[in-house]
CSV table of C-alpha atoms (C1' of nucleotides) in Angstrom, one decimal:
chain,number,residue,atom,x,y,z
I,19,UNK,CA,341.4,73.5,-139.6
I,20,UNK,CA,341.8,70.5,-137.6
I,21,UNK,CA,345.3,70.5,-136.8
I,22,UNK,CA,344.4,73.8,-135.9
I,23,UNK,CA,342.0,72.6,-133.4
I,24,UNK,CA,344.5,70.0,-132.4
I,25,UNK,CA,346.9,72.5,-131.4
I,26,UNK,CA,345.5,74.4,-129.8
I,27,UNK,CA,343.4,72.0,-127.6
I,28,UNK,CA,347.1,70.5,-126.7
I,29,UNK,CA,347.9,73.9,-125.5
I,30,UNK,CA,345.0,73.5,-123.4
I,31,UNK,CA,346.2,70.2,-122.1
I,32,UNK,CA,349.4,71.8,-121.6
I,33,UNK,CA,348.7,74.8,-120.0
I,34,UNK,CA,345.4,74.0,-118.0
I,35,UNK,CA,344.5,70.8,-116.1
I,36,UNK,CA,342.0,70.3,-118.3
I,37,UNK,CA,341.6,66.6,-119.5
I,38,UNK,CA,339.9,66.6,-123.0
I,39,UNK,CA,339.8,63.3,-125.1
I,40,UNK,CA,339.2,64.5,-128.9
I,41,UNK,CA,338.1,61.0,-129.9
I,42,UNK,CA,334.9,62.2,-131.8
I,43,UNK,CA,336.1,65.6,-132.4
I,44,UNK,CA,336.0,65.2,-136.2
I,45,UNK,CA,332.6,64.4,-135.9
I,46,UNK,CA,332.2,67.0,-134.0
I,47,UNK,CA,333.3,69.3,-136.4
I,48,UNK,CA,331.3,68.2,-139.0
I,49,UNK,CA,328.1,68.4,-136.6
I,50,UNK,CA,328.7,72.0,-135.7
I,51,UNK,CA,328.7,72.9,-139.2
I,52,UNK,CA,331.0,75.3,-141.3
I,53,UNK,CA,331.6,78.1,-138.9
I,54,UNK,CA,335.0,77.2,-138.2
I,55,UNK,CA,335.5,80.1,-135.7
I,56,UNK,CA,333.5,78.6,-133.5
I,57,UNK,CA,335.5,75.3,-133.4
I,58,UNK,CA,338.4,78.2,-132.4
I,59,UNK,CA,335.9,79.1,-129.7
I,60,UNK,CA,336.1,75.6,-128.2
I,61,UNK,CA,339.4,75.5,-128.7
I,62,UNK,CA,340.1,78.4,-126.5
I,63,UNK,CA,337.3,78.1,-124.3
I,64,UNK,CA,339.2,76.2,-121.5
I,65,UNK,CA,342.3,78.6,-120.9
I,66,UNK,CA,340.9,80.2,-118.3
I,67,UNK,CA,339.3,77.3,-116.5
I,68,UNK,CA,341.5,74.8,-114.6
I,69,UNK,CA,338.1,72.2,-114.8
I,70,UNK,CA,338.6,69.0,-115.8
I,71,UNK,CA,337.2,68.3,-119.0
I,72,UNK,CA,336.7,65.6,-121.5
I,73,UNK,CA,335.4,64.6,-124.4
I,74,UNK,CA,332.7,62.1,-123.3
I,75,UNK,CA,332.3,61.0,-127.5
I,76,UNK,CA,328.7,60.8,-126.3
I,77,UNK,CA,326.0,61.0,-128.8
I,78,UNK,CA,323.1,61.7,-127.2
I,79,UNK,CA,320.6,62.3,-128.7
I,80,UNK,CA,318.0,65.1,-127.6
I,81,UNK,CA,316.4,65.5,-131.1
I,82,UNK,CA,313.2,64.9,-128.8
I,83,UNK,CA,313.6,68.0,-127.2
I,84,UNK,CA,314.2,70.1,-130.1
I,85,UNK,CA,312.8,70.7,-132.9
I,86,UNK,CA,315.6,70.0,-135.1
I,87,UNK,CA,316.7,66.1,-135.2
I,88,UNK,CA,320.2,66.5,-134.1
I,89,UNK,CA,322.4,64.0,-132.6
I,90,UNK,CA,324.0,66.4,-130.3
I,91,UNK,CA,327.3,64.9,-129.7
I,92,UNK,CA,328.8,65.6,-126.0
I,93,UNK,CA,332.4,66.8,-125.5
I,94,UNK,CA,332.5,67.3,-122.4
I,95,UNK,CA,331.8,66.4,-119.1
I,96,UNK,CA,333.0,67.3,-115.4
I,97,UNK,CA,334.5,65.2,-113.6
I,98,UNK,CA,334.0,67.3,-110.5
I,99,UNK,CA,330.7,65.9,-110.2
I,100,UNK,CA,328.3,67.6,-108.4
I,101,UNK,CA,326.6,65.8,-105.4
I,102,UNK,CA,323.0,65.4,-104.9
I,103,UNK,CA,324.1,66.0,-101.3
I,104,UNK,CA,325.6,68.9,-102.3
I,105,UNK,CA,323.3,72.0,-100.7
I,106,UNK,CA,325.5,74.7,-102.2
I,107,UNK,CA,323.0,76.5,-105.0
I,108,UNK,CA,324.6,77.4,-108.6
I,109,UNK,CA,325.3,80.3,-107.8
I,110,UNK,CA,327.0,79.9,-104.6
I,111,UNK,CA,329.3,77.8,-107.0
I,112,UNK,CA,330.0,80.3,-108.8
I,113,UNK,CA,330.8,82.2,-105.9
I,114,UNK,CA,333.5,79.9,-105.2
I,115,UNK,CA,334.7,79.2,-109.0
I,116,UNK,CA,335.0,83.4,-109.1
I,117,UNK,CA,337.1,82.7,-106.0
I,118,UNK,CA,339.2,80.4,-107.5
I,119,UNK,CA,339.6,82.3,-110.5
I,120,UNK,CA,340.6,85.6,-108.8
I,121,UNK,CA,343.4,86.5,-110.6
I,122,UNK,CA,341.8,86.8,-113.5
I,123,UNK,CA,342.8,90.1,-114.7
I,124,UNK,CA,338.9,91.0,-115.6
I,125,UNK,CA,336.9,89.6,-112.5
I,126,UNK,CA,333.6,90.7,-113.9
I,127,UNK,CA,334.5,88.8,-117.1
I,128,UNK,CA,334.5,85.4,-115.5
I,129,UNK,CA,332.1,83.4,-114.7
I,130,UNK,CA,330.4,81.6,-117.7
I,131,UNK,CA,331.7,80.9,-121.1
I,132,UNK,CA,329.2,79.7,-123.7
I,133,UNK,CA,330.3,79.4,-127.1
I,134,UNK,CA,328.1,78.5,-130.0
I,135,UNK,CA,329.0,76.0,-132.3
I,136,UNK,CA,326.9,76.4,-135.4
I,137,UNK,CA,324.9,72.6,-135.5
I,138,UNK,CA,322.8,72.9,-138.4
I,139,UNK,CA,320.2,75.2,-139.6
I,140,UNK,CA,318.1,75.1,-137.1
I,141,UNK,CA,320.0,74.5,-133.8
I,142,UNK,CA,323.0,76.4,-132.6
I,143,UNK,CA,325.3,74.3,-130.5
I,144,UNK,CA,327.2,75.8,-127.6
I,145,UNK,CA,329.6,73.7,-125.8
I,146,UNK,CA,330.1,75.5,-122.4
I,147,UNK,CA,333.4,75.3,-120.1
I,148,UNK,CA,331.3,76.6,-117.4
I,149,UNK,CA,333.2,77.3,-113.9
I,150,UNK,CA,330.6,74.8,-112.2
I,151,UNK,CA,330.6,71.1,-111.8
I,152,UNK,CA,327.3,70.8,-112.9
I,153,UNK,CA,327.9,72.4,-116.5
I,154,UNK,CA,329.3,70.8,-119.4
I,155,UNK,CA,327.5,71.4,-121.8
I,156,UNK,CA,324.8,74.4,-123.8
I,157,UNK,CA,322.8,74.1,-126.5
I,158,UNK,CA,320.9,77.1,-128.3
I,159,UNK,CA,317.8,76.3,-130.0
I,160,UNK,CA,317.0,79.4,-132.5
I,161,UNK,CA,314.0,80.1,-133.4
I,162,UNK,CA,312.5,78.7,-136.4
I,163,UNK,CA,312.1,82.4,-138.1
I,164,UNK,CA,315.5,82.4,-139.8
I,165,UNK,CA,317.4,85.2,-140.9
I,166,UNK,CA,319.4,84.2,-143.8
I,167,UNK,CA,320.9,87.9,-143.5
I,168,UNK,CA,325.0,87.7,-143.1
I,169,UNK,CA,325.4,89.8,-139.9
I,170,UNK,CA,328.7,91.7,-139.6
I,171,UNK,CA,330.4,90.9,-136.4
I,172,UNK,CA,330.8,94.3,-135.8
I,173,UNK,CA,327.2,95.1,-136.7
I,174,UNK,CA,325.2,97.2,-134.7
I,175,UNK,CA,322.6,98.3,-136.4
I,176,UNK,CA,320.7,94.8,-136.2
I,177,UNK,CA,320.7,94.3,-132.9
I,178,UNK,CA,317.7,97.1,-132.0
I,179,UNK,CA,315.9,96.4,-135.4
I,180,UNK,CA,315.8,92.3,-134.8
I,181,UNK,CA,314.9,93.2,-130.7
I,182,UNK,CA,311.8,95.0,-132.5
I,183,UNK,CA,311.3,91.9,-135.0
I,184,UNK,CA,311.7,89.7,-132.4
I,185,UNK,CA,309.0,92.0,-130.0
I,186,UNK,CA,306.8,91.4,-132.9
I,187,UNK,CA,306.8,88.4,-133.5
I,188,UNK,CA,306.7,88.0,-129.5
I,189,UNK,CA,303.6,90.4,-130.0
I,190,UNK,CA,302.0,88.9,-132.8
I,191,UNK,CA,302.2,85.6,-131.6
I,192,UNK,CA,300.2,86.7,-128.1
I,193,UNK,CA,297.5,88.5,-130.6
I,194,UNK,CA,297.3,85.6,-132.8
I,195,UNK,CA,296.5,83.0,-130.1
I,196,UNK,CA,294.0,85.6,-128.7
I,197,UNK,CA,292.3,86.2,-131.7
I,198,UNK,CA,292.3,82.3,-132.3
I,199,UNK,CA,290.9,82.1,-128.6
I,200,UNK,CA,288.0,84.7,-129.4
I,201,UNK,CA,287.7,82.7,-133.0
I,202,UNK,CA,287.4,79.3,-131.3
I,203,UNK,CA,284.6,80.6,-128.6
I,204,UNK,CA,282.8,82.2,-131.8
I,205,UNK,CA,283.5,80.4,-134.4
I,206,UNK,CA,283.8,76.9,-134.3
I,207,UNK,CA,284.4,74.9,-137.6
I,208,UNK,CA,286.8,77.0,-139.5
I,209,UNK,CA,289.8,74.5,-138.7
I,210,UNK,CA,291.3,75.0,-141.7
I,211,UNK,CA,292.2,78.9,-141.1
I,212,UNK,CA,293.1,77.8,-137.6
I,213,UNK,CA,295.3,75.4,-138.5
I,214,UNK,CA,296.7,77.8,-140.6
I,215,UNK,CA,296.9,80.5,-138.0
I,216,UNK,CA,298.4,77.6,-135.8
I,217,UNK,CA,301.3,77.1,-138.4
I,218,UNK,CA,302.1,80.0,-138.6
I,219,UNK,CA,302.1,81.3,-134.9
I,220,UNK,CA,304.6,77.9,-134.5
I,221,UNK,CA,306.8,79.7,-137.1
I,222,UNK,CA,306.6,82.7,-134.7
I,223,UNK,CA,307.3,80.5,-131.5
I,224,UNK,CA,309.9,81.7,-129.1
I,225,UNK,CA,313.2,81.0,-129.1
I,226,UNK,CA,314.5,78.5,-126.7
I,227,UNK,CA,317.6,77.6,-125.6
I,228,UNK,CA,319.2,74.8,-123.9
I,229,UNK,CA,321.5,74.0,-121.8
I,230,UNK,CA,323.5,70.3,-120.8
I,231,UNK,CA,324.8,70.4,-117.3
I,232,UNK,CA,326.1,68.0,-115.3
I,233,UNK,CA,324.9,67.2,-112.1
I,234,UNK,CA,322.8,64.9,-109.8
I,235,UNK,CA,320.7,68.1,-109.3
I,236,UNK,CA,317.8,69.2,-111.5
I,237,UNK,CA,316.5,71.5,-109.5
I,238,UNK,CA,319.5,74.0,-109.4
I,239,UNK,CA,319.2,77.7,-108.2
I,240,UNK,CA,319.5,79.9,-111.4
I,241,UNK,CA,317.9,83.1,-109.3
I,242,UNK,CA,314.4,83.5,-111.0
I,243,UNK,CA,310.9,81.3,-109.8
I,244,UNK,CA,309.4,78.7,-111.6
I,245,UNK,CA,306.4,77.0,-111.1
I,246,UNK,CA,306.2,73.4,-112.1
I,247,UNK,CA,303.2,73.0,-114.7
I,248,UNK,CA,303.8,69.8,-115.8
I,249,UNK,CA,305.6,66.8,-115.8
I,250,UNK,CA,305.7,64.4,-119.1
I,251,UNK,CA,307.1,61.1,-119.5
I,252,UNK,CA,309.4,60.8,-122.0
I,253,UNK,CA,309.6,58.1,-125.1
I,254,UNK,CA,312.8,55.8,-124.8
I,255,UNK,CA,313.6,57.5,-121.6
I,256,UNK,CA,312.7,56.4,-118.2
I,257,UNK,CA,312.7,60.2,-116.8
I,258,UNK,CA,310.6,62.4,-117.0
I,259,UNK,CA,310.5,66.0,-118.4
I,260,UNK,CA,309.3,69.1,-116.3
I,261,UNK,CA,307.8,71.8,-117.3
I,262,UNK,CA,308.5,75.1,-115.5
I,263,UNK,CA,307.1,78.5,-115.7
I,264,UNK,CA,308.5,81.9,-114.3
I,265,UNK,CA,305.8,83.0,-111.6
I,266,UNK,CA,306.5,86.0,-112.2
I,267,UNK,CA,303.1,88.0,-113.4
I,268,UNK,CA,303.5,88.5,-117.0
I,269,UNK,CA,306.7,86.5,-117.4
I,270,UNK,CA,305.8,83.9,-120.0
I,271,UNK,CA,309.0,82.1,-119.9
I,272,UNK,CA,309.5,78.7,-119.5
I,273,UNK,CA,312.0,75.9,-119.0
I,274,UNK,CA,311.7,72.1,-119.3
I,275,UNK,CA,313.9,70.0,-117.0
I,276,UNK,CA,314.5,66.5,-118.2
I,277,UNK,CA,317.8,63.8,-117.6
I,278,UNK,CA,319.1,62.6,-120.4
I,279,UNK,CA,318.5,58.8,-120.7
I,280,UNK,CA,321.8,57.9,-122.1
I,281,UNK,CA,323.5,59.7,-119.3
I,282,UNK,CA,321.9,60.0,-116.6
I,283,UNK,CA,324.1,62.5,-115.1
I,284,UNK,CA,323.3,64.9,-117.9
I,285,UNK,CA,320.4,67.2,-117.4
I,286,UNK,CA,319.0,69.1,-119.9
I,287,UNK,CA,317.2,72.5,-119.6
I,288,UNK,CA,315.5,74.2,-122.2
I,289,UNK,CA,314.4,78.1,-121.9
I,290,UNK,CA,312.1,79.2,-123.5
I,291,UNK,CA,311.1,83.3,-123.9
I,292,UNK,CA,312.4,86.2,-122.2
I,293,UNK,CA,312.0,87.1,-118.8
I,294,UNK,CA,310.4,90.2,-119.2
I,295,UNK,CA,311.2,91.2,-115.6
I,296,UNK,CA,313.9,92.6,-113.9
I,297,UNK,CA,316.0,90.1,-112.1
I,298,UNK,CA,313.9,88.6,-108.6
I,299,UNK,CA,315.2,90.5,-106.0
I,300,UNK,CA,316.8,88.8,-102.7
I,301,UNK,CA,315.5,88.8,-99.4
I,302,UNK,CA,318.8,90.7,-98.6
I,303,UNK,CA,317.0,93.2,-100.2
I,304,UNK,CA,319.2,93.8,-103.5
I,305,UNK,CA,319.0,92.7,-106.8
I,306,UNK,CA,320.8,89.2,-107.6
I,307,UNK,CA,323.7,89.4,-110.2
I,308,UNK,CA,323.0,93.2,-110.6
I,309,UNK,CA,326.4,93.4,-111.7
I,310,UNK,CA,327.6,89.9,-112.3
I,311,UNK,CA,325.7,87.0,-112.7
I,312,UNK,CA,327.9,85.2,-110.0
I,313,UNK,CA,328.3,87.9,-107.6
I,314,UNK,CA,324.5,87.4,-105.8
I,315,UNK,CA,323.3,84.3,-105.2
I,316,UNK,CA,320.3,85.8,-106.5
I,317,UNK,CA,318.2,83.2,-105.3
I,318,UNK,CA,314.5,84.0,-103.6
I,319,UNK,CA,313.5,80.6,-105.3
I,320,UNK,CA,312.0,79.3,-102.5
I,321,UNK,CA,310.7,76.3,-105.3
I,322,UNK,CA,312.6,73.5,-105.8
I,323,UNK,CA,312.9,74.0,-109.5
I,324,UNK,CA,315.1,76.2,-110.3
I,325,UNK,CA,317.9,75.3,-112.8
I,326,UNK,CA,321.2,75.6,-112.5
I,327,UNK,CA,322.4,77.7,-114.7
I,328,UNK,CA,323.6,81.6,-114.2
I,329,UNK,CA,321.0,83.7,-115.6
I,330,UNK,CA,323.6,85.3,-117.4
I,331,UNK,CA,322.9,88.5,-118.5
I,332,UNK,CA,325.5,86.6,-120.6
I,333,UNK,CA,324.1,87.5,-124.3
I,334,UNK,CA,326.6,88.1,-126.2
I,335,UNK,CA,325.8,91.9,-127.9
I,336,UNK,CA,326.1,91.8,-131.6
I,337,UNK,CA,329.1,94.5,-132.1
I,338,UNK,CA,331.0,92.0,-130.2
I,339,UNK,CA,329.0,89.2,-132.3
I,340,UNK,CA,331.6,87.2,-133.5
I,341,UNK,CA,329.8,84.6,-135.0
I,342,UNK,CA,327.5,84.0,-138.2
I,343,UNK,CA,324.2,84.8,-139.2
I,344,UNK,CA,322.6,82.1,-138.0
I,345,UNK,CA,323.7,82.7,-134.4
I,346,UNK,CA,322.4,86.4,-134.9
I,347,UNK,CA,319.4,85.3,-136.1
I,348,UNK,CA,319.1,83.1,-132.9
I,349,UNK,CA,320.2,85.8,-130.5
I,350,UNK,CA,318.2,88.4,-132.2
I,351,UNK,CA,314.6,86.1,-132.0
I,352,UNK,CA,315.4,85.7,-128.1
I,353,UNK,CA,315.9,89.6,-128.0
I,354,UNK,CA,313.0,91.0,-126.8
I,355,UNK,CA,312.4,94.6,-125.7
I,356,UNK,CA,309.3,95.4,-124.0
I,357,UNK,CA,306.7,97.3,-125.2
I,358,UNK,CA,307.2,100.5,-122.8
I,359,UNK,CA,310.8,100.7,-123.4
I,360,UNK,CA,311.7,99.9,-120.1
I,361,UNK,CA,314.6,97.3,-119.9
I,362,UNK,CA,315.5,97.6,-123.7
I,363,UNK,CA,319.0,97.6,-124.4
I,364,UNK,CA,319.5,97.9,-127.5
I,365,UNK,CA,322.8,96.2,-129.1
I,366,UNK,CA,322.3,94.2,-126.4
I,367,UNK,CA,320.3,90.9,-126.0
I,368,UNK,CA,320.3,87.6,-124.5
I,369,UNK,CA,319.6,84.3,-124.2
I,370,UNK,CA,315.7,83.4,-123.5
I,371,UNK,CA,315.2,82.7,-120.2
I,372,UNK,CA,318.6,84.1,-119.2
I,373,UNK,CA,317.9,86.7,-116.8
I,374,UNK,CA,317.8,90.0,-117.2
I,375,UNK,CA,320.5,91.9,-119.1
I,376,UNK,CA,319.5,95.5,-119.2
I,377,UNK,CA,320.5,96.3,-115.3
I,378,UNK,CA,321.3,99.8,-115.3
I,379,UNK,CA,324.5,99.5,-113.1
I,380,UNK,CA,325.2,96.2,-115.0
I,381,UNK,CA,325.1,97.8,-118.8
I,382,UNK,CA,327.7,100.8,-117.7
I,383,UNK,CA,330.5,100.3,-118.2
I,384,UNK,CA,332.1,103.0,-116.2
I,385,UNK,CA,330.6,101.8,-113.5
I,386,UNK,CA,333.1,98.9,-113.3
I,387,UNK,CA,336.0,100.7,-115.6
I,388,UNK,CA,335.8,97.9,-117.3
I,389,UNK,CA,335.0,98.1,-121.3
I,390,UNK,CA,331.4,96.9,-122.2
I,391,UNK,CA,331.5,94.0,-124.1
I,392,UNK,CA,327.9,93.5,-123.3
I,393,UNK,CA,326.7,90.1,-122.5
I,394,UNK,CA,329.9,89.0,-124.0
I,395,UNK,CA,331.6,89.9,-121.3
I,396,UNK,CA,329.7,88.0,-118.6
I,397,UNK,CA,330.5,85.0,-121.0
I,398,UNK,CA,334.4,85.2,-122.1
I,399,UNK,CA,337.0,85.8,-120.1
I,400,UNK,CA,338.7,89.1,-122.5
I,401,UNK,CA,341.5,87.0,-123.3
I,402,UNK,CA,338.9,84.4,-124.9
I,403,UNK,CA,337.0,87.7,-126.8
I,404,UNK,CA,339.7,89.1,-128.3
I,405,UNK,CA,340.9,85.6,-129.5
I,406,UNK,CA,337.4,84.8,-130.5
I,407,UNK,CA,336.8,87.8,-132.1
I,408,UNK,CA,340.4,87.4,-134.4
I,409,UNK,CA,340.1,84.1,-134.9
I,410,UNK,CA,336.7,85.3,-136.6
I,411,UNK,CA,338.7,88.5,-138.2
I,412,UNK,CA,341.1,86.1,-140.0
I,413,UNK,CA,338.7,83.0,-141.0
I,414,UNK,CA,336.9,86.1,-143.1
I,415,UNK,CA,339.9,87.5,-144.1
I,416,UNK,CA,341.4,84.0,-145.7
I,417,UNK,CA,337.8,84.4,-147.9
T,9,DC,C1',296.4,80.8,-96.2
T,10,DG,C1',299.7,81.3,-99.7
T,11,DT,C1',302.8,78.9,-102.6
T,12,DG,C1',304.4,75.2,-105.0
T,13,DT,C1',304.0,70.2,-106.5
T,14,DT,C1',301.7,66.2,-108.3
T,15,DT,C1',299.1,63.9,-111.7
T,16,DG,C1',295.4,62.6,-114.7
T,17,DA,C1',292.9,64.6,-118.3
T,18,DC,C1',292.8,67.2,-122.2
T,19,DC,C1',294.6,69.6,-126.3
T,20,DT,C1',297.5,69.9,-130.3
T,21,DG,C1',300.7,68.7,-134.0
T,22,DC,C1',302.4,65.3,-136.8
T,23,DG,C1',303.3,61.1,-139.3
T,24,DC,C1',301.2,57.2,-141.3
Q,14,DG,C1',291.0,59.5,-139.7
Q,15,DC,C1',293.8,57.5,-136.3
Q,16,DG,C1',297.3,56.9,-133.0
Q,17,DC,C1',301.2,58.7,-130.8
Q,18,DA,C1',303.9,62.0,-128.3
Q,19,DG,C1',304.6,66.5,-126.6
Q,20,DG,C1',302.7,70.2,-124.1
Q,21,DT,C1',299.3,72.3,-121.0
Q,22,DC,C1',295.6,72.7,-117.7
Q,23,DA,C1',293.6,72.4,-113.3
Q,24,DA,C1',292.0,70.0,-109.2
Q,25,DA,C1',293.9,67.9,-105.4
Q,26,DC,C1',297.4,67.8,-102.3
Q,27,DA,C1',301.6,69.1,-99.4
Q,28,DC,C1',304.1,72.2,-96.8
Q,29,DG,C1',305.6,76.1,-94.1
DNA sequence: CGTGTTTGACCTGCGC
DNA sequence: GCGCAGGTCAAACACG
């Protein structure tokens, strides 16, 4: 398994300019768990990316931010920094990284590669080659309602019946803290049942996910509008967190913005919930990222606080699901149809937070004559898919 | 005037 | 029960 690794992050090194350092990379292994595909995930993840990586052996800890104590080690960094002075928004990098990478044989499959290293039971861990300076690094944070269900990569049949658990839960939760609102105006003094309630809507609470990027920028355009709530210090950390919500009317989602303390450099978002919107349309008049995420800049945000990453219809859909239960239990919490059907796609889901994935144009594939791979395809370059996806084949079939 | 930010107060969960 | 830390609210403020 590790010389496996090894190998095949020297091809990297070989074949890409990407600089990786593998000093904590047995640590890393352990900390992302037993899935061993997804170490093969990293391992490919850079082949189509001429970004300089490395291995920062950084173990920062941002067990604060997530539920789930986890020392979240750090692999890797850009060294393209991105400059505070720098006006261009994320997605105008990505603009220019889709440039770059135009010989890709499968344009609409570049532009963001996340791939989830399994971290422990609670957290999934996605280490991210993104095409931008400012991305090093994603984290997912499932939910806490875990599915111990094995999910066959090639499942499909999940995928609409979790987007219905996960609109339930979504559902219930929103009921439960209005009933508890209606029981606190009229009943004050039964704590105890409220405090139960209160567990148990926490059980229910949205999925979040994370990501680690790079930059001297917190406020990076990822397309949608976010309202700054809040703003938190932060124990044994001299920055502060921010707390944004999507303005949009009925969009409950929210991110928190905070820099890492050990690494200033690093910030870290966290999503939480599902835009429940379409994708904010520009002033241009079209929809942002209606078939790629990087194709639009997608950005109305007239706030400051956007974050920087795509709003990547990037989900990865569960046929193509190459990875384990826990992943799918992750994915499928954050997949959220809405009530009136509108903008369900089911086998398809994606990340909370993560812009919209159920564009019409977007979730056709003969529109681009280019095979659906779902989110997936938004995420891995094909190449990366079909090695993911074998890697996977043949870890299950040595069991 | 609309929209977004700032910031102190308040609420809640959790550990001791 | 208490204190701490995270999360949210909302009034005041800034800006175009």
């Amino acid at each position: 398994m590790e010389k496996k690794i090894e190998h095949q992050q020297k091809e990297q090194l070989n074949s890409t300019n990407t600089e990786i350092k593998i000093d904590h990379q047995e640590q890393q292994i352990s900390q992302a768990s037993s899935s061993s595909s997804h170490m093969a995930n990293l391992a490919t993840s850079s082949d189509h990316h001429l970004h300089q990586l490395e291995l920062a052996g950084n173990n920062i800890n941002f067990s604060s931010i997530f539920d789930a104590p986890i020392s979240l080690p750090f692999p890797y960094s850009y060294f393209e920094d991105h400059s505070s002075n720098n006006p261009n928004s994320f997605l105008d990098l990505l603009r220019q990284d889709q440039h770059q990478f135009a010989s890709s044989s499968n344009p609409s499959s570049f532009s963001f590669d996340a791939f989830p290293l399994q971290n422990n039971n609670d957290t999934n861990l996605f280490f991210t080659d993104l095409p931008l300076p400012q991305a090093i690094t994603t984290k997912a944070e499932s939910s806490e309602v875990v599915n111990t269900a094995p999910t066959s990569p090639n499942s499909t049949s999940v995928s609409s019946s979790s987007n219905e658990a996960a609109n339930d839960n979504t559902n219930k939760e929103v009921a439960v803290k209005d009933q508890e609102e209606g029981d606190q105006k009229e009943h004050k003094g039964t704590k105890p049942q409220l405090k139960a309630k209160k567990k148990n809507q926490k059980k229910a609470r949205e999925a979040r996910f994370a990501f680690l990027t790079k930059s001297d920028i917190d406020n990076l355009d990822d397309g949608y509008r976010w309202r700054k709530y809040g703003q938190k210090a932060v124990k044994n950390s001299p920055y502060p967190r921010s707390y944004y919500r999507c303005t949009t009317v009925g969009c409950g989602v929210k991110k928190r913005v905070e820099r890492s303390s050990d690494d200033p450099s690093i910030v870290m978002t966290t999503y939480e919930g599902q835009h429940s919107h379409p994708f904010p349309m520009t002033p241009r008049g079209h929809l942002g990222m209606l078939t790629s995420p990087i194709l639009d800049h997608g950005a109305t945000t007239a706030s400051s606080s956007s974050f920087s990453i795509p709003q990547p219809r990037y989900l990865l859909t569960q046929h193509h699901q190459p990875y384990n239960s826990m992943y799918n239990t992750s994915l499928n919490m954050i997949n959220r149809s809405s009530s009136d059907g509108t903008f369900i796609n089911p086998g398809s889901s994606s990340f909370p937070g993560f812009g919209y994935d159920h564009m019409p144009q977007a979730s056709t594939p003969t529109t681009s004559g280019i095979r659906d791979h779902g989110l997936l395809q938004d995420i891995l370059p094909s190449q990366i898919r079909e090695d993911t996806i074998n890697t996977q084949i043949n870890e299950e079939d040595k069991k």
